[in-house]
Amino acid sequence: KNEVEQSPQNLTAQEGEFITINCSYSVGISALHWLQQHPGGGIVSLFMLSSGKKKHGRLIATINIQEKHSSLHITASHPRDSAVYICARGAYNTDKLIFGTGTRLQVFP
Amino acid sequence: DVKVTQSSRYLVKRTGEKVFLECVQDMDHENMFWYRQDPGLGLRLIYFSYDVKMKEKGDIPEGYSVSREKKERFSLILESASTNQTSMYLCASSPGQGSSPLHFGNGTRLTVT
């Protein structure tokens, strides 16, 4: 069992739909990371959070420390949001991350 | 903005060849990482370096070695490439303050035939 589980593995949506990607982890963390990988391969960091909620544009990340669960929401989805979204957990005193296997999102016009 | 540059986007090598993957970062980051990414497995850490000439094995170091002679450059070496090392290789760096975001290169897709 992976320490970081994401669901769903694949997700398709129509443009404009509200999207939720879930991430659960099994041990205590220093921070939870959400990253985005476009088809070209490069990965960018979207959020790093240890409590509550963070918002950037149409993206919202939430975390529930007690339940060891985080969600990434995309409001008013757009085809350019099509990418793989990866959740990763961080540990204390290290920048090493444990990654989930990713959620492949396709948004159709 | 931090820039992490990997020397090649695509590489094709033969079984048994020695392969060098180079990574350079321009933000004076302490930490540098090499990951490989395979379908269904996510990113797995090969090696990690927290300072010049310092390295630490990750989860899957077998068949790989690394070199960090200068702070900005972290090289991954496949001593004798094998077909099971066909993969996407991603380099990353971070400041080293604990729980800081990673900055990734664009990846090198290596095919070993």
Coordinates of N, CA and C in Angstrom, one line a residue:
Chain A
K1 N 0.9 -1.2 0.0 CA 0.0 0.0 0.0 C 0.9 1.2 0.0
N2 N 0.6 2.1 -0.9 CA 1.4 3.4 -1.0 C 1.1 4.2 0.2
E3 N 2.1 5.0 0.7 CA 1.8 5.8 1.8 C 0.9 7.0 1.5
V4 N 0.9 7.4 0.2 CA 0.1 8.4 -0.3 C -0.9 7.9 -1.4
E5 N -2.2 8.0 -1.1 CA -3.1 7.4 -2.1 C -3.9 8.6 -2.7
Q6 N -4.1 8.5 -4.0 CA -4.9 9.5 -4.7 C -6.1 8.9 -5.4
S7 N -7.2 9.7 -5.4 CA -8.3 9.2 -6.2 C -9.0 10.4 -6.8
P8 N -9.6 10.2 -8.0 CA -9.5 9.0 -8.8 C -8.1 9.0 -9.6
Q9 N -7.9 7.9 -10.2 CA -6.6 7.8 -11.0 C -6.8 8.6 -12.3
N10 N -8.0 8.6 -12.9 CA -8.3 9.3 -14.1 C -9.6 10.0 -14.0
L11 N -9.7 11.2 -14.6 CA -10.9 12.0 -14.5 C -11.1 12.8 -15.8
T12 N -12.3 12.7 -16.3 CA -12.6 13.5 -17.4 C -13.7 14.4 -17.0
A13 N -13.7 15.6 -17.6 CA -14.7 16.6 -17.3 C -15.0 17.5 -18.5
Q14 N -16.2 18.1 -18.5 CA -16.6 19.1 -19.5 C -16.1 20.5 -18.9
E15 N -15.7 21.3 -19.9 CA -15.3 22.7 -19.5 C -16.4 23.3 -18.6
G16 N -15.9 23.9 -17.6 CA -16.9 24.6 -16.7 C -17.2 23.8 -15.4
E17 N -17.0 22.5 -15.4 CA -17.3 21.7 -14.3 C -16.4 22.0 -13.1
F18 N -16.9 21.7 -11.9 CA -16.2 21.8 -10.7 C -15.5 20.4 -10.5
I19 N -14.2 20.4 -10.1 CA -13.4 19.2 -10.1 C -12.8 19.0 -8.7
T20 N -12.9 17.8 -8.2 CA -12.2 17.5 -6.9 C -11.3 16.3 -7.1
I21 N -10.1 16.4 -6.6 CA -9.1 15.3 -6.6 C -8.8 15.1 -5.1
N22 N -8.8 13.8 -4.7 CA -8.6 13.5 -3.3 C -7.2 12.9 -3.0
C23 N -6.7 13.1 -1.8 CA -5.4 12.5 -1.4 C -5.5 12.1 0.1
S24 N -5.1 10.9 0.4 CA -5.0 10.5 1.7 C -3.7 9.9 2.0
Y25 N -3.2 10.1 3.3 CA -1.9 9.6 3.6 C -2.0 8.9 5.0
S26 N -0.9 8.2 5.3 CA -1.1 7.3 6.4 C -0.3 7.7 7.7
V27 N 0.6 8.6 7.5 CA 1.4 9.0 8.7 C 1.4 10.5 8.8
G28 N 1.9 11.0 10.0 CA 1.9 12.4 10.3 C 2.8 13.1 9.3
I29 N 2.5 14.3 9.0 CA 3.3 15.1 8.0 C 3.6 16.4 8.5
S30 N 4.7 17.0 7.8 CA 5.0 18.4 8.1 C 4.2 19.3 7.1
A31 N 4.0 18.8 5.9 CA 3.2 19.6 4.9 C 2.7 18.6 3.8
L32 N 1.7 19.1 3.1 CA 1.1 18.3 2.0 C 1.3 19.2 0.8
H33 N 1.8 18.6 -0.3 CA 2.1 19.3 -1.5 C 1.2 18.9 -2.6
W34 N 0.8 19.8 -3.4 CA 0.1 19.5 -4.7 C 0.9 20.0 -5.8
L35 N 1.1 19.2 -6.8 CA 1.9 19.6 -8.0 C 1.1 19.3 -9.2
Q36 N 1.6 19.9 -10.3 CA 0.9 19.7 -11.6 C 2.0 19.4 -12.6
Q37 N 1.6 18.4 -13.4 CA 2.6 18.0 -14.5 C 1.8 18.0 -15.8
H38 N 2.3 18.8 -16.7 CA 1.7 18.9 -18.1 C 2.3 17.9 -19.0
P39 N 1.7 17.6 -20.1 CA 2.2 16.5 -21.0 C 3.7 16.7 -21.4
G40 N 4.2 17.8 -21.4 CA 5.6 18.0 -21.7 C 6.6 17.4 -20.7
G41 N 6.1 17.2 -19.5 CA 6.9 16.5 -18.5 C 7.2 17.3 -17.3
G42 N 7.4 18.6 -17.4 CA 7.8 19.4 -16.3 C 6.8 19.5 -15.2
I43 N 7.2 19.5 -14.0 CA 6.3 19.5 -12.8 C 6.5 20.9 -12.1
V44 N 5.3 21.5 -11.8 CA 5.3 22.7 -11.0 C 4.6 22.5 -9.7
S45 N 5.1 23.2 -8.7 CA 4.5 23.1 -7.4 C 3.3 24.1 -7.3
L46 N 2.1 23.6 -6.9 CA 0.9 24.4 -6.9 C 0.7 24.9 -5.5
F47 N 0.7 24.0 -4.5 CA 0.4 24.4 -3.1 C 1.3 23.6 -2.2
M48 N 1.6 24.2 -1.0 CA 2.2 23.5 0.1 C 1.4 23.9 1.3
L49 N 0.7 23.0 2.0 CA -0.1 23.4 3.1 C 0.0 22.4 4.2
S50 N -0.1 22.9 5.4 CA 0.0 22.1 6.6 C -1.3 22.2 7.5
S51 N -2.2 23.1 7.1 CA -3.5 23.2 7.8 C -4.4 24.1 6.9
G52 N -5.7 23.9 7.1 CA -6.7 24.8 6.5 C -6.9 24.7 5.0
K53 N -6.8 25.9 4.4 CA -7.1 26.0 3.0 C -6.2 27.0 2.4
K54 N -5.9 26.8 1.1 CA -5.2 27.8 0.3 C -5.8 27.9 -1.1
K55 N -5.8 29.1 -1.6 CA -6.5 29.4 -2.9 C -5.5 30.2 -3.8
H56 N -5.5 29.7 -5.1 CA -4.7 30.5 -6.1 C -5.5 30.4 -7.3
G57 N -6.1 31.6 -7.7 CA -7.0 31.6 -8.9 C -8.2 30.7 -8.7
R58 N -8.3 29.8 -9.7 CA -9.4 28.8 -9.7 C -9.1 27.5 -8.9
L59 N -7.9 27.5 -8.3 CA -7.5 26.3 -7.6 C -7.6 26.5 -6.1
I60 N -8.1 25.5 -5.4 CA -8.3 25.6 -4.0 C -7.8 24.2 -3.4
A61 N -6.9 24.3 -2.4 CA -6.4 23.1 -1.7 C -6.9 23.2 -0.3
T62 N -7.4 22.0 0.2 CA -7.7 21.9 1.6 C -7.1 20.7 2.3
I63 N -6.9 20.8 3.6 CA -6.3 19.7 4.3 C -7.0 19.5 5.6
N64 N -7.3 18.2 6.0 CA -7.8 17.9 7.3 C -6.7 17.0 8.0
I65 N -6.0 17.6 8.9 CA -4.9 16.9 9.5 C -5.4 15.7 10.3
Q66 N -6.5 15.8 11.0 CA -7.0 14.7 11.9 C -7.4 13.5 11.0
E67 N -8.0 13.8 9.9 CA -8.4 12.7 9.0 C -7.3 12.3 8.0
K68 N -6.2 13.0 8.0 CA -5.1 12.7 7.1 C -5.6 12.7 5.6
H69 N -6.2 13.8 5.3 CA -6.9 13.8 4.0 C -6.7 15.3 3.4
S70 N -6.5 15.4 2.1 CA -6.4 16.6 1.4 C -7.2 16.6 0.1
S71 N -7.7 17.7 -0.3 CA -8.4 17.8 -1.6 C -7.9 18.9 -2.4
L72 N -7.9 18.7 -3.7 CA -7.6 19.8 -4.6 C -8.9 20.0 -5.5
H73 N -9.3 21.3 -5.5 CA -10.5 21.6 -6.2 C -10.2 22.6 -7.3
I74 N -10.8 22.4 -8.5 CA -10.7 23.3 -9.6 C -12.1 23.8 -9.9
T75 N -12.3 25.1 -9.8 CA -13.6 25.7 -10.2 C -13.5 26.1 -11.6
A76 N -14.7 26.1 -12.3 CA -14.8 26.5 -13.7 C -13.7 25.9 -14.5
S77 N -13.6 24.6 -14.6 CA -12.5 24.0 -15.3 C -12.4 24.4 -16.7
H78 N -11.2 24.3 -17.2 CA -10.9 24.7 -18.6 C -10.0 23.7 -19.2
P79 N -10.0 23.5 -20.5 CA -9.1 22.5 -21.2 C -7.6 22.7 -20.8
R80 N -7.2 23.9 -20.6 CA -5.8 24.1 -20.2 C -5.5 23.5 -18.8
D81 N -6.5 23.2 -18.0 CA -6.2 22.5 -16.7 C -5.9 21.0 -16.9
S82 N -6.0 20.5 -18.1 CA -5.7 19.1 -18.4 C -4.2 18.9 -18.1
A83 N -4.0 17.9 -17.2 CA -2.7 17.7 -16.7 C -2.7 16.5 -15.7
V84 N -1.6 16.1 -15.2 CA -1.6 15.1 -14.1 C -1.4 15.9 -12.8
Y85 N -2.2 15.7 -11.8 CA -2.1 16.3 -10.6 C -1.6 15.3 -9.5
I86 N -0.5 15.7 -8.8 CA 0.2 14.8 -8.0 C 0.2 15.4 -6.5
C87 N -0.1 14.5 -5.6 CA -0.1 14.9 -4.2 C 1.2 14.2 -3.6
A88 N 1.8 14.9 -2.6 CA 3.0 14.4 -2.0 C 3.0 14.8 -0.6
R89 N 3.5 13.9 0.3 CA 3.6 14.3 1.7 C 5.1 14.6 2.1
G90 N 5.2 15.6 2.9 CA 6.6 16.0 3.4 C 6.7 15.5 4.8
A91 N 8.0 15.3 5.2 CA 8.3 14.9 6.6 C 9.0 16.0 7.3
Y92 N 9.2 15.9 8.6 CA 9.8 17.0 9.3 C 11.3 17.0 9.1
N93 N 11.9 18.2 9.0 CA 13.3 18.4 8.9 C 13.9 17.9 7.6
T94 N 13.1 17.7 6.6 CA 13.7 17.2 5.3 C 12.8 17.7 4.2
D95 N 13.4 17.9 3.0 CA 12.6 18.3 1.9 C 12.2 17.1 1.0
K96 N 12.6 15.9 1.5 CA 12.3 14.7 0.7 C 10.8 14.5 0.8
L97 N 10.2 14.1 -0.3 CA 8.7 13.9 -0.4 C 8.4 12.5 -0.8
I98 N 7.2 12.0 -0.3 CA 6.7 10.8 -0.8 C 5.5 11.1 -1.7
F99 N 5.5 10.6 -2.9 CA 4.5 11.0 -3.9 C 3.4 10.0 -4.1
G100 N 2.2 10.5 -4.4 CA 1.1 9.7 -4.9 C 1.4 9.4 -6.3
T101 N 0.6 8.5 -6.9 CA 0.8 8.1 -8.3 C 0.1 9.1 -9.3
G102 N -0.6 10.1 -8.8 CA -1.1 11.1 -9.7 C -2.5 10.8 -10.2
T103 N -3.2 11.9 -10.5 CA -4.5 11.8 -11.1 C -4.5 12.5 -12.5
R104 N -4.8 11.8 -13.5 CA -4.8 12.3 -14.9 C -6.1 13.0 -15.2
L105 N -6.1 14.3 -15.4 CA -7.4 15.1 -15.6 C -7.4 15.5 -17.1
Q106 N -8.5 15.2 -17.7 CA -8.8 15.8 -19.1 C -10.0 16.6 -19.1
V107 N -9.9 17.8 -19.5 CA -11.1 18.7 -19.6 C -11.4 19.0 -21.0
F108 N -12.6 18.6 -21.4 CA -13.0 18.8 -22.8 C -13.8 20.0 -23.0
P109 N -13.6 20.7 -24.2 CA -14.4 21.9 -24.5 C -15.9 21.6 -24.6
Chain B
D1 N 12.9 33.8 -10.7 CA 12.3 32.4 -10.6 C 13.5 31.4 -10.7
V2 N 13.3 30.3 -9.9 CA 14.3 29.2 -9.9 C 14.3 28.5 -11.2
K3 N 15.4 28.3 -11.8 CA 15.5 27.5 -13.0 C 16.3 26.2 -12.8
V4 N 15.7 25.1 -13.1 CA 16.4 23.8 -13.0 C 16.5 23.3 -14.4
T5 N 17.7 23.1 -14.9 CA 17.8 22.7 -16.3 C 18.4 21.3 -16.4
Q6 N 17.8 20.5 -17.1 CA 18.3 19.1 -17.4 C 18.8 19.2 -18.8
S7 N 20.0 18.5 -19.0 CA 20.7 18.7 -20.2 C 20.1 18.1 -21.5
S8 N 19.3 17.1 -21.3 CA 18.6 16.5 -22.5 C 17.1 16.2 -22.2
R9 N 16.3 16.4 -23.2 CA 14.9 16.1 -23.1 C 14.6 14.6 -23.4
Y10 N 15.3 14.2 -24.5 CA 15.2 12.8 -24.9 C 16.6 12.2 -25.1
L11 N 16.7 10.9 -24.7 CA 18.0 10.3 -24.9 C 17.8 8.8 -25.2
V12 N 18.5 8.3 -26.2 CA 18.4 6.9 -26.5 C 19.8 6.3 -26.4
K13 N 19.9 5.2 -25.6 CA 21.2 4.6 -25.3 C 21.1 3.1 -25.5
R14 N 22.2 2.5 -25.7 CA 22.2 1.0 -25.8 C 22.5 0.3 -24.5
T15 N 22.1 -0.9 -24.3 CA 22.4 -1.7 -23.1 C 23.9 -1.7 -22.9
G16 N 24.3 -1.5 -21.7 CA 25.7 -1.6 -21.3 C 26.4 -0.3 -21.4
E17 N 25.9 0.7 -22.1 CA 26.5 2.0 -22.2 C 26.5 2.8 -20.8
K18 N 27.5 3.6 -20.6 CA 27.5 4.5 -19.4 C 26.8 5.8 -19.8
V19 N 25.9 6.2 -19.0 CA 25.0 7.3 -19.3 C 25.1 8.3 -18.2
F20 N 25.2 9.6 -18.6 CA 25.3 10.7 -17.7 C 24.1 11.6 -17.9
L21 N 23.3 11.9 -16.9 CA 22.3 12.8 -16.9 C 22.7 14.0 -16.0
E22 N 22.6 15.2 -16.6 CA 23.1 16.4 -15.9 C 22.0 17.3 -15.5
C23 N 22.1 17.9 -14.4 CA 21.1 18.8 -13.9 C 21.8 20.0 -13.2
V24 N 21.3 21.2 -13.6 CA 21.9 22.5 -13.1 C 20.8 23.3 -12.5
Q25 N 21.0 23.9 -11.3 CA 20.1 24.9 -10.8 C 20.8 26.2 -10.5
D26 N 20.0 27.3 -10.6 CA 20.6 28.6 -10.6 C 20.3 29.4 -9.3
M27 N 19.7 28.8 -8.3 CA 19.3 29.5 -7.1 C 20.1 29.2 -5.8
D28 N 21.2 28.6 -6.0 CA 22.0 28.4 -4.8 C 21.3 27.5 -3.8
H29 N 20.5 26.5 -4.3 CA 19.8 25.6 -3.4 C 20.8 24.6 -2.8
E30 N 20.5 24.2 -1.5 CA 21.3 23.2 -0.9 C 21.0 21.8 -1.4
N31 N 19.7 21.5 -1.5 CA 19.3 20.2 -1.8 C 19.1 20.0 -3.3
M32 N 19.5 18.8 -3.8 CA 19.1 18.4 -5.1 C 18.7 16.9 -5.1
F33 N 17.8 16.6 -6.0 CA 17.2 15.3 -6.0 C 17.2 14.7 -7.5
W34 N 17.3 13.4 -7.6 CA 17.0 12.7 -8.8 C 15.9 11.7 -8.5
Y35 N 14.8 11.8 -9.4 CA 13.7 10.9 -9.3 C 13.6 10.2 -10.7
R36 N 12.9 9.0 -10.6 CA 12.5 8.5 -11.9 C 10.9 8.3 -11.8
Q37 N 10.3 8.4 -12.9 CA 8.8 8.4 -12.9 C 8.4 7.3 -13.9
D38 N 7.6 6.3 -13.4 CA 7.1 5.3 -14.2 C 5.6 5.2 -14.1
P39 N 4.9 4.8 -15.2 CA 3.4 4.7 -15.1 C 3.0 3.8 -13.9
G40 N 2.0 4.4 -13.2 CA 1.5 3.6 -12.1 C 2.3 3.6 -10.8
L41 N 3.5 4.1 -10.9 CA 4.4 4.0 -9.7 C 4.7 5.4 -9.1
G42 N 4.4 6.5 -9.8 CA 4.7 7.8 -9.3 C 6.2 8.1 -9.3
L43 N 6.5 9.1 -8.7 CA 7.9 9.5 -8.6 C 8.6 8.8 -7.5
R44 N 9.8 8.2 -7.8 CA 10.5 7.5 -6.8 C 11.9 8.1 -6.7
L45 N 12.4 8.3 -5.5 CA 13.7 8.9 -5.3 C 14.8 8.0 -5.5
I46 N 15.8 8.4 -6.3 CA 17.0 7.6 -6.6 C 18.1 8.0 -5.7
Y47 N 18.4 9.3 -5.7 CA 19.5 9.8 -4.8 C 19.1 11.2 -4.5
F48 N 19.7 11.6 -3.4 CA 19.5 13.0 -2.8 C 20.8 13.5 -2.4
S49 N 21.1 14.8 -2.6 CA 22.3 15.5 -2.1 C 21.9 16.7 -1.3
Y50 N 22.5 16.8 -0.2 CA 22.2 18.0 0.7 C 23.3 19.0 0.8
D51 N 24.4 18.7 0.1 CA 25.5 19.7 0.1 C 26.5 19.1 -1.0
V52 N 27.5 20.0 -1.3 CA 28.5 19.5 -2.2 C 29.2 18.3 -1.7
K53 N 29.4 17.3 -2.5 CA 30.0 16.1 -2.3 C 29.3 15.2 -1.3
M54 N 28.1 15.6 -0.8 CA 27.3 14.8 0.1 C 26.2 14.2 -0.6
K55 N 25.9 12.9 -0.4 CA 24.8 12.3 -1.0 C 24.2 11.3 -0.1
E56 N 22.9 10.9 -0.4 CA 22.2 9.9 0.3 C 21.4 9.1 -0.6
K57 N 21.4 7.8 -0.4 CA 20.6 6.9 -1.2 C 19.1 7.2 -1.0
G58 N 18.4 7.1 -2.1 CA 16.9 7.2 -2.0 C 16.3 5.8 -1.9
D59 N 15.1 5.6 -2.5 CA 14.4 4.4 -2.4 C 14.9 3.3 -3.4
I60 N 15.5 3.8 -4.5 CA 15.8 2.8 -5.6 C 17.2 3.2 -6.2
P61 N 18.3 3.1 -5.4 CA 19.6 3.6 -5.9 C 20.3 2.5 -6.7
E62 N 19.9 1.3 -6.7 CA 20.6 0.2 -7.4 C 20.7 0.5 -8.9
G63 N 22.0 0.4 -9.4 CA 22.3 0.6 -10.8 C 22.6 2.1 -11.1
Y64 N 22.5 3.0 -10.1 CA 22.8 4.4 -10.3 C 23.9 4.9 -9.3
S65 N 24.6 5.9 -9.7 CA 25.4 6.7 -8.8 C 25.3 8.1 -9.2
V66 N 25.8 9.0 -8.3 CA 25.6 10.4 -8.5 C 26.9 11.1 -8.2
S67 N 27.0 12.4 -8.6 CA 28.1 13.2 -8.4 C 27.7 14.6 -8.2
R68 N 28.2 15.3 -7.1 CA 27.9 16.7 -6.9 C 29.2 17.3 -6.5
E69 N 30.0 17.8 -7.5 CA 31.2 18.4 -7.3 C 31.1 19.9 -7.0
K70 N 30.0 20.5 -7.6 CA 29.7 21.9 -7.4 C 28.2 22.0 -7.0
K71 N 28.0 23.1 -6.2 CA 26.7 23.2 -5.6 C 25.5 23.2 -6.6
E72 N 25.8 23.8 -7.8 CA 24.7 24.0 -8.8 C 24.5 22.8 -9.6
R73 N 25.3 21.8 -9.6 CA 25.3 20.7 -10.6 C 25.2 19.4 -9.9
F74 N 24.2 18.6 -10.3 CA 24.0 17.2 -9.7 C 23.8 16.3 -10.9
S75 N 24.8 15.3 -11.0 CA 24.8 14.4 -12.1 C 24.3 13.0 -11.7
L76 N 23.5 12.4 -12.5 CA 23.1 11.0 -12.3 C 23.8 10.1 -13.3
I77 N 24.4 9.1 -12.8 CA 25.2 8.2 -13.7 C 24.6 6.8 -13.7
L78 N 24.4 6.3 -14.9 CA 24.0 4.9 -15.0 C 25.3 4.2 -15.5
E79 N 25.9 3.4 -14.7 CA 27.2 2.8 -15.0 C 27.2 1.9 -16.2
S80 N 26.1 1.1 -16.2 CA 25.9 0.2 -17.3 C 24.4 0.1 -17.6
A81 N 23.9 0.9 -18.6 CA 22.5 1.0 -18.7 C 21.8 -0.3 -19.1
S82 N 20.6 -0.5 -18.5 CA 19.9 -1.7 -18.8 C 18.5 -1.3 -19.2
T83 N 17.8 -2.2 -19.9 CA 16.4 -1.8 -20.4 C 15.4 -1.5 -19.3
N84 N 15.6 -2.0 -18.1 CA 14.7 -1.7 -17.1 C 15.0 -0.3 -16.5
Q85 N 16.0 0.4 -17.0 CA 16.2 1.8 -16.6 C 15.6 2.8 -17.7
T86 N 14.9 2.3 -18.6 CA 14.1 3.1 -19.5 C 13.0 3.8 -18.7
S87 N 13.0 5.1 -18.7 CA 12.1 5.8 -17.8 C 12.2 7.3 -18.0
M88 N 11.3 8.1 -17.3 CA 11.5 9.5 -17.3 C 12.2 9.9 -16.0
Y89 N 13.3 10.7 -16.2 CA 14.1 11.1 -15.1 C 13.9 12.6 -14.8
L90 N 13.6 12.9 -13.5 CA 13.4 14.2 -13.1 C 14.3 14.7 -12.1
C91 N 14.9 15.8 -12.3 CA 15.8 16.5 -11.3 C 15.0 17.5 -10.6
A92 N 15.3 17.7 -9.3 CA 14.6 18.8 -8.5 C 15.6 19.4 -7.5
S93 N 15.3 20.6 -7.1 CA 16.2 21.3 -6.1 C 15.2 22.0 -5.1
S94 N 15.8 22.2 -3.9 CA 15.1 23.0 -2.9 C 16.1 23.7 -2.0
P95 N 15.6 24.7 -1.3 CA 16.5 25.5 -0.5 C 17.2 24.8 0.7
G96 N 16.5 23.7 1.2 CA 17.1 23.0 2.3 C 16.7 23.4 3.7
Q97 N 15.6 24.1 3.8 CA 15.1 24.6 5.1 C 14.1 23.7 5.7
G98 N 13.8 22.6 5.1 CA 12.8 21.7 5.6 C 11.4 22.1 5.1
S99 N 10.7 21.2 4.6 CA 9.3 21.5 4.1 C 9.2 22.7 3.2
S100 N 10.1 22.7 2.3 CA 10.0 23.8 1.2 C 9.7 23.2 -0.1
P101 N 9.0 23.9 -1.0 CA 8.6 23.4 -2.3 C 9.8 22.9 -3.1
L102 N 9.6 21.9 -3.9 CA 10.7 21.5 -4.8 C 10.5 22.2 -6.1
H103 N 11.6 22.4 -6.8 CA 11.6 23.0 -8.1 C 12.2 22.0 -9.1
F104 N 11.4 21.6 -10.1 CA 11.7 20.5 -11.0 C 12.2 21.0 -12.3
G105 N 13.1 20.2 -12.9 CA 13.5 20.4 -14.3 C 12.4 19.8 -15.2
N106 N 12.6 19.9 -16.5 CA 11.6 19.4 -17.4 C 11.6 17.9 -17.7
G107 N 12.6 17.3 -17.2 CA 12.7 15.8 -17.3 C 13.5 15.4 -18.5
T108 N 14.0 14.2 -18.4 CA 14.8 13.5 -19.5 C 14.1 12.2 -19.7
R109 N 13.6 12.0 -20.9 CA 13.0 10.6 -21.2 C 14.1 9.8 -21.8
L110 N 14.6 8.8 -21.0 CA 15.6 7.9 -21.4 C 15.1 6.6 -21.9
T111 N 15.5 6.2 -23.1 CA 15.2 4.9 -23.6 C 16.5 4.1 -23.8
V112 N 16.5 2.9 -23.2 CA 17.6 2.0 -23.3 C 17.2 0.8 -24.2
T113 N 17.9 0.6 -25.3 CA 17.5 -0.5 -26.2 C 18.5 -1.6 -26.2

